[in-house]
Amino acid sequence: DGNIGINSETPAAKLDVAGSFNVSNIVNIGAASPTTSDNGQLNVYTTTSGGKAQFVHGAGFGGVRLAGTAAASGASLVFSNNYNSGTFSDHWTIQHGGSDDSLKFLIGGTGGTEAFRIDSSGRLLLGTTTEGHANADDLTIATDGDTGITIRSGTTHNGRIYFSDATSGAGEVVGSLDYDHNLNKFNIFTNGELRFHINGDGGVGISSNLTVAGVSTLGSGGSGQAILQYQGSQRLKTQSW
């Protein structure tokens, strides 16, 4: 059958090597493989749209390791297209920074523009390499202009931000900011209860579901407590005991 075996008496392929082997130059797999002058490089080329290189292991957490030889060296995984005679158009790069142990996502090749990174403490930094204040540095977003976050919900659904100090029970949602798109109403909850809301017409409710055109409050008056009321043309009245 023309198969060649090295350390194998019954080769199952054109070249069957039973054991380890070293390559000191380039390995090309597939016709018209990319050209390169880097010794030790592995090139895999396929002419089919679904072609891929596969690394399969039996169990556990096997995989592919990308590494450098120096303590401060890193490694990159580059996503490219438009291959032509040994050149590529690089679009995205996932890069490990050996000097600071960060994982960076770059737009372009290994010298591209950094979009965001996860630093060695697990913090997500978007558009910056510097984390925010120590009390709020798990996620930092920075740009040179107006900066913000968009939460987009369905037209009859809510957008929410939850504040939690537990993984189950009432503590999962102790406080929250809630926008109801169906009623166009903004709600603020503390200790699991609705405390404040603003209706779509600007009416405000404090500790109550009752809202009139101006300000309404619900609360039984008590020593040192101020009650805000809407009364005729007077927009705000303060009454205390």
PDB file of C-alpha atoms in Angstrom:
ATOM      1  CA  ASP A   1       0.000   0.000   0.000  1.00  0.00           C
ATOM      2  CA  GLY A   2       3.057   2.247  -0.027  1.00  0.00           C
ATOM      3  CA  ASN A   3       2.762   3.254   3.651  1.00  0.00           C
ATOM      4  CA  ILE A   4       5.955   4.029   5.530  1.00  0.00           C
ATOM      5  CA  GLY A   5       6.342   3.194   9.190  1.00  0.00           C
ATOM      6  CA  ILE A   6       8.967   4.530  11.572  1.00  0.00           C
ATOM      7  CA  ASN A   7       9.176   2.318  14.642  1.00  0.00           C
ATOM      8  CA  SER A   8       5.942   0.783  13.384  1.00  0.00           C
ATOM      9  CA  GLU A   9       5.684  -2.562  11.593  1.00  0.00           C
ATOM     10  CA  THR A  10       2.110  -1.976  10.402  1.00  0.00           C
ATOM     11  CA  PRO A  11       1.839   1.669   9.326  1.00  0.00           C
ATOM     12  CA  ALA A  12      -1.774   2.826   9.038  1.00  0.00           C
ATOM     13  CA  ALA A  13      -1.046   5.950   6.957  1.00  0.00           C
ATOM     14  CA  LYS A  14       1.389   7.117   4.295  1.00  0.00           C
ATOM     15  CA  LEU A  15       3.749   8.073   7.147  1.00  0.00           C
ATOM     16  CA  ASP A  16       3.200   6.451  10.535  1.00  0.00           C
ATOM     17  CA  VAL A  17       5.604   7.418  13.331  1.00  0.00           C
ATOM     18  CA  ALA A  18       5.373   5.485  16.580  1.00  0.00           C
ATOM     19  CA  GLY A  19       7.132   7.782  19.052  1.00  0.00           C
ATOM     20  CA  SER A  20       8.379  11.365  19.170  1.00  0.00           C
ATOM     21  CA  PHE A  21      10.060  13.308  16.398  1.00  0.00           C
ATOM     22  CA  ASN A  22      11.620  16.748  16.016  1.00  0.00           C
ATOM     23  CA  VAL A  23      11.277  19.219  13.146  1.00  0.00           C
ATOM     24  CA  SER A  24      13.906  21.922  12.777  1.00  0.00           C
ATOM     25  CA  ASN A  25      12.294  23.709   9.850  1.00  0.00           C
ATOM     26  CA  ILE A  26       8.765  24.294   8.532  1.00  0.00           C
ATOM     27  CA  VAL A  27       5.850  21.847   8.451  1.00  0.00           C
ATOM     28  CA  ASN A  28       3.230  22.496   5.759  1.00  0.00           C
ATOM     29  CA  ILE A  29      -0.025  20.542   5.836  1.00  0.00           C
ATOM     30  CA  GLY A  30      -2.277  20.912   2.811  1.00  0.00           C
ATOM     31  CA  ALA A  31      -1.642  22.141  -0.714  1.00  0.00           C
ATOM     32  CA  ALA A  32      -0.451  25.711  -1.286  1.00  0.00           C
ATOM     33  CA  SER A  33       0.309  26.178   2.388  1.00  0.00           C
ATOM     34  CA  PRO A  34       1.317  29.683   3.524  1.00  0.00           C
ATOM     35  CA  THR A  35       4.972  30.479   2.948  1.00  0.00           C
ATOM     36  CA  THR A  36       7.216  31.519   5.816  1.00  0.00           C
ATOM     37  CA  SER A  37      10.854  31.747   6.753  1.00  0.00           C
ATOM     38  CA  ASP A  38      10.382  31.014  10.475  1.00  0.00           C
ATOM     39  CA  ASN A  39      11.855  27.687  11.522  1.00  0.00           C
ATOM     40  CA  GLY A  40       9.565  25.537  13.619  1.00  0.00           C
ATOM     41  CA  GLN A  41       6.374  27.033  12.164  1.00  0.00           C
ATOM     42  CA  LEU A  42       3.373  24.811  11.473  1.00  0.00           C
ATOM     43  CA  ASN A  43       1.176  25.818   8.532  1.00  0.00           C
ATOM     44  CA  VAL A  44      -2.192  24.166   7.923  1.00  0.00           C
ATOM     45  CA  TYR A  45      -4.062  25.006   4.727  1.00  0.00           C
ATOM     46  CA  THR A  46      -7.429  23.742   3.494  1.00  0.00           C
ATOM     47  CA  THR A  47      -9.393  24.663   0.375  1.00  0.00           C
ATOM     48  CA  THR A  48     -12.817  23.989   1.923  1.00  0.00           C
ATOM     49  CA  SER A  49     -14.879  26.651   3.736  1.00  0.00           C
ATOM     50  CA  GLY A  50     -15.435  24.353   6.714  1.00  0.00           C
ATOM     51  CA  GLY A  51     -11.836  23.198   7.021  1.00  0.00           C
ATOM     52  CA  LYS A  52     -10.243  23.354  10.447  1.00  0.00           C
ATOM     53  CA  ALA A  53      -7.380  22.112  12.566  1.00  0.00           C
ATOM     54  CA  GLN A  54      -8.534  19.902  15.413  1.00  0.00           C
ATOM     55  CA  PHE A  55      -6.829  18.943  18.670  1.00  0.00           C
ATOM     56  CA  VAL A  56      -8.769  16.174  20.390  1.00  0.00           C
ATOM     57  CA  HIS A  57      -8.104  14.660  23.817  1.00  0.00           C
ATOM     58  CA  GLY A  58      -9.838  11.872  25.671  1.00  0.00           C
ATOM     59  CA  ALA A  59     -10.875  13.594  28.912  1.00  0.00           C
ATOM     60  CA  GLY A  60      -9.971  16.305  31.378  1.00  0.00           C
ATOM     61  CA  PHE A  61      -8.710  19.731  30.356  1.00  0.00           C
ATOM     62  CA  GLY A  62      -6.287  19.153  27.518  1.00  0.00           C
ATOM     63  CA  GLY A  63      -5.868  21.871  24.922  1.00  0.00           C
ATOM     64  CA  VAL A  64      -3.457  24.095  23.046  1.00  0.00           C
ATOM     65  CA  ARG A  65      -0.699  25.974  24.840  1.00  0.00           C
ATOM     66  CA  LEU A  66       0.762  29.227  23.482  1.00  0.00           C
ATOM     67  CA  ALA A  67       3.886  30.261  25.355  1.00  0.00           C
ATOM     68  CA  GLY A  68       7.106  32.225  25.239  1.00  0.00           C
ATOM     69  CA  THR A  69      10.447  31.225  26.693  1.00  0.00           C
ATOM     70  CA  ALA A  70      11.116  34.367  28.789  1.00  0.00           C
ATOM     71  CA  ALA A  71       9.309  35.401  31.992  1.00  0.00           C
ATOM     72  CA  ALA A  72       7.974  38.611  30.403  1.00  0.00           C
ATOM     73  CA  SER A  73       7.123  37.107  27.009  1.00  0.00           C
ATOM     74  CA  GLY A  74       3.533  36.595  25.939  1.00  0.00           C
ATOM     75  CA  ALA A  75       1.555  34.834  23.237  1.00  0.00           C
ATOM     76  CA  SER A  76      -1.038  35.847  20.662  1.00  0.00           C
ATOM     77  CA  LEU A  77      -3.942  34.266  18.807  1.00  0.00           C
ATOM     78  CA  VAL A  78      -4.598  36.273  15.621  1.00  0.00           C
ATOM     79  CA  PHE A  79      -7.815  36.141  13.565  1.00  0.00           C
ATOM     80  CA  SER A  80      -7.129  37.049   9.928  1.00  0.00           C
ATOM     81  CA  ASN A  81      -8.486  36.736   6.399  1.00  0.00           C
ATOM     82  CA  ASN A  82      -7.583  37.747   2.838  1.00  0.00           C
ATOM     83  CA  TYR A  83      -4.519  35.492   2.642  1.00  0.00           C
ATOM     84  CA  ASN A  84      -2.360  36.191  -0.380  1.00  0.00           C
ATOM     85  CA  SER A  85       1.170  34.868  -0.958  1.00  0.00           C
ATOM     86  CA  GLY A  86       2.190  34.775   2.666  1.00  0.00           C
ATOM     87  CA  THR A  87       0.390  37.944   3.808  1.00  0.00           C
ATOM     88  CA  PHE A  88      -2.830  38.312   5.795  1.00  0.00           C
ATOM     89  CA  SER A  89      -5.329  40.999   6.805  1.00  0.00           C
ATOM     90  CA  ASP A  90      -5.363  40.838  10.596  1.00  0.00           C
ATOM     91  CA  HIS A  91      -8.625  41.847  12.314  1.00  0.00           C
ATOM     92  CA  TRP A  92      -8.649  40.669  15.933  1.00  0.00           C
ATOM     93  CA  THR A  93      -5.944  39.437  18.300  1.00  0.00           C
ATOM     94  CA  ILE A  94      -6.232  37.812  21.721  1.00  0.00           C
ATOM     95  CA  GLN A  95      -2.923  38.460  23.432  1.00  0.00           C
ATOM     96  CA  HIS A  96      -1.444  37.469  26.774  1.00  0.00           C
ATOM     97  CA  GLY A  97       0.872  40.111  28.218  1.00  0.00           C
ATOM     98  CA  GLY A  98       3.677  38.332  30.013  1.00  0.00           C
ATOM     99  CA  SER A  99       4.978  41.478  31.718  1.00  0.00           C
ATOM    100  CA  ASP A 100       1.698  42.265  33.537  1.00  0.00           C
ATOM    101  CA  ASP A 101      -0.154  38.925  33.175  1.00  0.00           C
ATOM    102  CA  SER A 102      -3.112  40.557  31.405  1.00  0.00           C
ATOM    103  CA  LEU A 103      -5.327  39.160  28.645  1.00  0.00           C
ATOM    104  CA  LYS A 104      -5.808  41.758  25.917  1.00  0.00           C
ATOM    105  CA  PHE A 105      -8.211  41.952  22.987  1.00  0.00           C
ATOM    106  CA  LEU A 106      -6.770  43.993  20.119  1.00  0.00           C
ATOM    107  CA  ILE A 107      -8.406  45.344  16.960  1.00  0.00           C
ATOM    108  CA  GLY A 108      -5.951  44.305  14.250  1.00  0.00           C
ATOM    109  CA  GLY A 109      -2.789  42.208  14.502  1.00  0.00           C
ATOM    110  CA  THR A 110      -0.318  41.876  17.341  1.00  0.00           C
ATOM    111  CA  GLY A 111       0.436  45.592  17.084  1.00  0.00           C
ATOM    112  CA  GLY A 112      -3.218  46.610  16.851  1.00  0.00           C
ATOM    113  CA  THR A 113      -5.332  48.933  19.001  1.00  0.00           C
ATOM    114  CA  GLU A 114      -6.362  47.536  22.372  1.00  0.00           C
ATOM    115  CA  ALA A 115     -10.161  47.355  22.773  1.00  0.00           C
ATOM    116  CA  PHE A 116     -10.303  45.886  26.279  1.00  0.00           C
ATOM    117  CA  ARG A 117      -8.365  43.736  28.695  1.00  0.00           C
ATOM    118  CA  ILE A 118      -8.771  41.517  31.745  1.00  0.00           C
ATOM    119  CA  ASP A 119      -5.985  42.312  34.176  1.00  0.00           C
ATOM    120  CA  SER A 120      -4.197  39.936  36.538  1.00  0.00           C
ATOM    121  CA  SER A 121      -6.789  40.660  39.261  1.00  0.00           C
ATOM    122  CA  GLY A 122      -9.696  39.670  37.004  1.00  0.00           C
ATOM    123  CA  ARG A 123     -10.894  43.249  36.471  1.00  0.00           C
ATOM    124  CA  LEU A 124     -12.408  44.183  33.093  1.00  0.00           C
ATOM    125  CA  LEU A 125     -10.974  47.397  31.618  1.00  0.00           C
ATOM    126  CA  LEU A 126     -12.760  48.676  28.502  1.00  0.00           C
ATOM    127  CA  GLY A 127     -10.998  51.413  26.551  1.00  0.00           C
ATOM    128  CA  THR A 128      -8.371  51.924  29.244  1.00  0.00           C
ATOM    129  CA  THR A 129      -5.418  50.219  30.908  1.00  0.00           C
ATOM    130  CA  THR A 130      -6.049  51.879  34.282  1.00  0.00           C
ATOM    131  CA  GLU A 131      -8.665  50.593  36.700  1.00  0.00           C
ATOM    132  CA  GLY A 132     -11.116  52.913  38.484  1.00  0.00           C
ATOM    133  CA  HIS A 133     -11.394  53.710  42.195  1.00  0.00           C
ATOM    134  CA  ALA A 134     -10.573  50.806  44.498  1.00  0.00           C
ATOM    135  CA  ASN A 135     -14.198  50.670  45.715  1.00  0.00           C
ATOM    136  CA  ALA A 136     -15.542  50.385  42.152  1.00  0.00           C
ATOM    137  CA  ASP A 137     -12.825  48.901  39.929  1.00  0.00           C
ATOM    138  CA  ASP A 138     -14.255  45.543  38.819  1.00  0.00           C
ATOM    139  CA  LEU A 139     -15.445  47.156  35.571  1.00  0.00           C
ATOM    140  CA  THR A 140     -13.919  50.359  34.204  1.00  0.00           C
ATOM    141  CA  ILE A 141     -15.084  51.975  30.957  1.00  0.00           C
ATOM    142  CA  ALA A 142     -13.242  54.931  29.453  1.00  0.00           C
ATOM    143  CA  THR A 143     -13.323  56.994  26.249  1.00  0.00           C
ATOM    144  CA  ASP A 144     -12.115  60.458  25.259  1.00  0.00           C
ATOM    145  CA  GLY A 145     -15.701  61.735  24.904  1.00  0.00           C
ATOM    146  CA  ASP A 146     -19.150  61.106  26.353  1.00  0.00           C
ATOM    147  CA  THR A 147     -19.173  57.623  27.859  1.00  0.00           C
ATOM    148  CA  GLY A 148     -22.019  55.371  28.940  1.00  0.00           C
ATOM    149  CA  ILE A 149     -23.689  51.968  29.081  1.00  0.00           C
ATOM    150  CA  THR A 150     -26.914  51.042  27.284  1.00  0.00           C
ATOM    151  CA  ILE A 151     -29.402  48.479  28.621  1.00  0.00           C
ATOM    152  CA  ARG A 152     -31.899  47.710  25.822  1.00  0.00           C
ATOM    153  CA  SER A 153     -35.090  45.820  26.724  1.00  0.00           C
ATOM    154  CA  GLY A 154     -38.283  44.882  24.925  1.00  0.00           C
ATOM    155  CA  THR A 155     -40.942  47.577  24.500  1.00  0.00           C
ATOM    156  CA  THR A 156     -43.178  45.952  27.143  1.00  0.00           C
ATOM    157  CA  HIS A 157     -40.390  44.768  29.449  1.00  0.00           C
ATOM    158  CA  ASN A 158     -38.092  46.160  32.113  1.00  0.00           C
ATOM    159  CA  GLY A 159     -34.425  47.058  32.276  1.00  0.00           C
ATOM    160  CA  ARG A 160     -32.825  46.509  35.687  1.00  0.00           C
ATOM    161  CA  ILE A 161     -29.670  46.863  37.744  1.00  0.00           C
ATOM    162  CA  TYR A 162     -29.641  44.724  40.893  1.00  0.00           C
ATOM    163  CA  PHE A 163     -27.655  45.201  44.092  1.00  0.00           C
ATOM    164  CA  SER A 164     -27.082  41.957  45.967  1.00  0.00           C
ATOM    165  CA  ASP A 165     -25.272  40.639  49.025  1.00  0.00           C
ATOM    166  CA  ALA A 166     -26.337  36.978  48.750  1.00  0.00           C
ATOM    167  CA  THR A 167     -26.522  34.173  46.187  1.00  0.00           C
ATOM    168  CA  SER A 168     -30.094  33.132  47.002  1.00  0.00           C
ATOM    169  CA  GLY A 169     -33.238  34.393  48.699  1.00  0.00           C
ATOM    170  CA  ALA A 170     -34.209  38.015  49.277  1.00  0.00           C
ATOM    171  CA  GLY A 171     -30.558  39.050  49.506  1.00  0.00           C
ATOM    172  CA  GLU A 172     -30.149  38.483  45.772  1.00  0.00           C
ATOM    173  CA  VAL A 173     -32.138  41.672  45.128  1.00  0.00           C
ATOM    174  CA  VAL A 174     -31.802  43.953  48.154  1.00  0.00           C
ATOM    175  CA  GLY A 175     -31.763  47.118  46.058  1.00  0.00           C
ATOM    176  CA  SER A 176     -32.447  47.801  42.407  1.00  0.00           C
ATOM    177  CA  LEU A 177     -32.899  50.411  39.715  1.00  0.00           C
ATOM    178  CA  ASP A 178     -35.778  49.430  37.431  1.00  0.00           C
ATOM    179  CA  TYR A 179     -37.147  51.061  34.284  1.00  0.00           C
ATOM    180  CA  ASP A 180     -40.561  49.815  33.145  1.00  0.00           C
ATOM    181  CA  HIS A 181     -40.800  50.373  29.375  1.00  0.00           C
ATOM    182  CA  ASN A 182     -44.446  49.346  29.281  1.00  0.00           C
ATOM    183  CA  LEU A 183     -45.473  52.153  31.660  1.00  0.00           C
ATOM    184  CA  ASN A 184     -42.416  54.371  31.055  1.00  0.00           C
ATOM    185  CA  LYS A 185     -41.837  54.504  34.796  1.00  0.00           C
ATOM    186  CA  PHE A 186     -38.536  54.563  36.694  1.00  0.00           C
ATOM    187  CA  ASN A 187     -38.489  52.729  40.045  1.00  0.00           C
ATOM    188  CA  ILE A 188     -35.969  52.652  42.880  1.00  0.00           C
ATOM    189  CA  PHE A 189     -36.092  49.791  45.391  1.00  0.00           C
ATOM    190  CA  THR A 190     -34.296  49.570  48.748  1.00  0.00           C
ATOM    191  CA  ASN A 191     -34.377  46.618  51.148  1.00  0.00           C
ATOM    192  CA  GLY A 192     -36.512  44.797  48.591  1.00  0.00           C
ATOM    193  CA  GLU A 193     -39.315  47.394  48.581  1.00  0.00           C
ATOM    194  CA  LEU A 194     -40.358  50.115  46.128  1.00  0.00           C
ATOM    195  CA  ARG A 195     -39.372  53.446  47.695  1.00  0.00           C
ATOM    196  CA  PHE A 196     -39.366  55.979  44.877  1.00  0.00           C
ATOM    197  CA  HIS A 197     -40.711  56.222  41.356  1.00  0.00           C
ATOM    198  CA  ILE A 198     -41.034  58.730  38.541  1.00  0.00           C
ATOM    199  CA  ASN A 199     -43.848  58.360  36.033  1.00  0.00           C
ATOM    200  CA  GLY A 200     -43.559  59.140  32.342  1.00  0.00           C
ATOM    201  CA  ASP A 201     -45.357  62.471  32.879  1.00  0.00           C
ATOM    202  CA  GLY A 202     -42.851  63.521  35.554  1.00  0.00           C
ATOM    203  CA  GLY A 203     -45.044  62.704  38.521  1.00  0.00           C
ATOM    204  CA  VAL A 204     -43.060  61.530  41.543  1.00  0.00           C
ATOM    205  CA  GLY A 205     -43.983  59.047  44.240  1.00  0.00           C
ATOM    206  CA  ILE A 206     -42.035  58.557  47.452  1.00  0.00           C
ATOM    207  CA  SER A 207     -42.568  55.336  49.426  1.00  0.00           C
ATOM    208  CA  SER A 208     -45.880  54.882  47.641  1.00  0.00           C
ATOM    209  CA  ASN A 209     -47.551  53.680  44.492  1.00  0.00           C
ATOM    210  CA  LEU A 210     -49.696  56.830  44.534  1.00  0.00           C
ATOM    211  CA  THR A 211     -48.447  59.585  42.252  1.00  0.00           C
ATOM    212  CA  VAL A 212     -50.139  62.826  41.266  1.00  0.00           C
ATOM    213  CA  ALA A 213     -48.968  65.492  38.870  1.00  0.00           C
ATOM    214  CA  GLY A 214     -46.394  66.876  41.276  1.00  0.00           C
ATOM    215  CA  VAL A 215     -45.107  65.160  44.395  1.00  0.00           C
ATOM    216  CA  SER A 216     -46.943  62.809  46.709  1.00  0.00           C
ATOM    217  CA  THR A 217     -45.738  61.018  49.795  1.00  0.00           C
ATOM    218  CA  LEU A 218     -47.090  58.283  51.795  1.00  0.00           C
ATOM    219  CA  GLY A 219     -45.968  58.026  55.277  1.00  0.00           C
ATOM    220  CA  SER A 220     -47.546  58.592  58.600  1.00  0.00           C
ATOM    221  CA  GLY A 221     -46.214  61.783  60.079  1.00  0.00           C
ATOM    222  CA  GLY A 222     -43.976  61.450  63.082  1.00  0.00           C
ATOM    223  CA  SER A 223     -41.495  63.332  65.124  1.00  0.00           C
ATOM    224  CA  GLY A 224     -38.894  64.920  62.861  1.00  0.00           C
ATOM    225  CA  GLN A 225     -40.585  63.618  59.701  1.00  0.00           C
ATOM    226  CA  ALA A 226     -41.398  65.876  56.770  1.00  0.00           C
ATOM    227  CA  ILE A 227     -44.308  65.072  54.484  1.00  0.00           C
ATOM    228  CA  LEU A 228     -44.308  66.440  50.938  1.00  0.00           C
ATOM    229  CA  GLN A 229     -47.690  67.061  49.369  1.00  0.00           C
ATOM    230  CA  TYR A 230     -49.076  68.358  46.095  1.00  0.00           C
ATOM    231  CA  GLN A 231     -51.679  70.999  46.869  1.00  0.00           C
ATOM    232  CA  GLY A 232     -53.389  73.121  44.199  1.00  0.00           C
ATOM    233  CA  SER A 233     -50.965  75.423  42.422  1.00  0.00           C
ATOM    234  CA  GLN A 234     -48.404  74.997  45.175  1.00  0.00           C
ATOM    235  CA  ARG A 235     -45.916  72.481  43.824  1.00  0.00           C
ATOM    236  CA  LEU A 236     -44.302  71.540  47.109  1.00  0.00           C
ATOM    237  CA  LYS A 237     -45.361  71.882  50.706  1.00  0.00           C
ATOM    238  CA  THR A 238     -43.234  70.865  53.661  1.00  0.00           C
ATOM    239  CA  GLN A 239     -45.000  69.950  56.845  1.00  0.00           C
ATOM    240  CA  SER A 240     -43.259  68.647  59.933  1.00  0.00           C
ATOM    241  CA  TRP A 241     -44.090  67.562  63.453  1.00  0.00           C
TER     242      TRP A 241
END
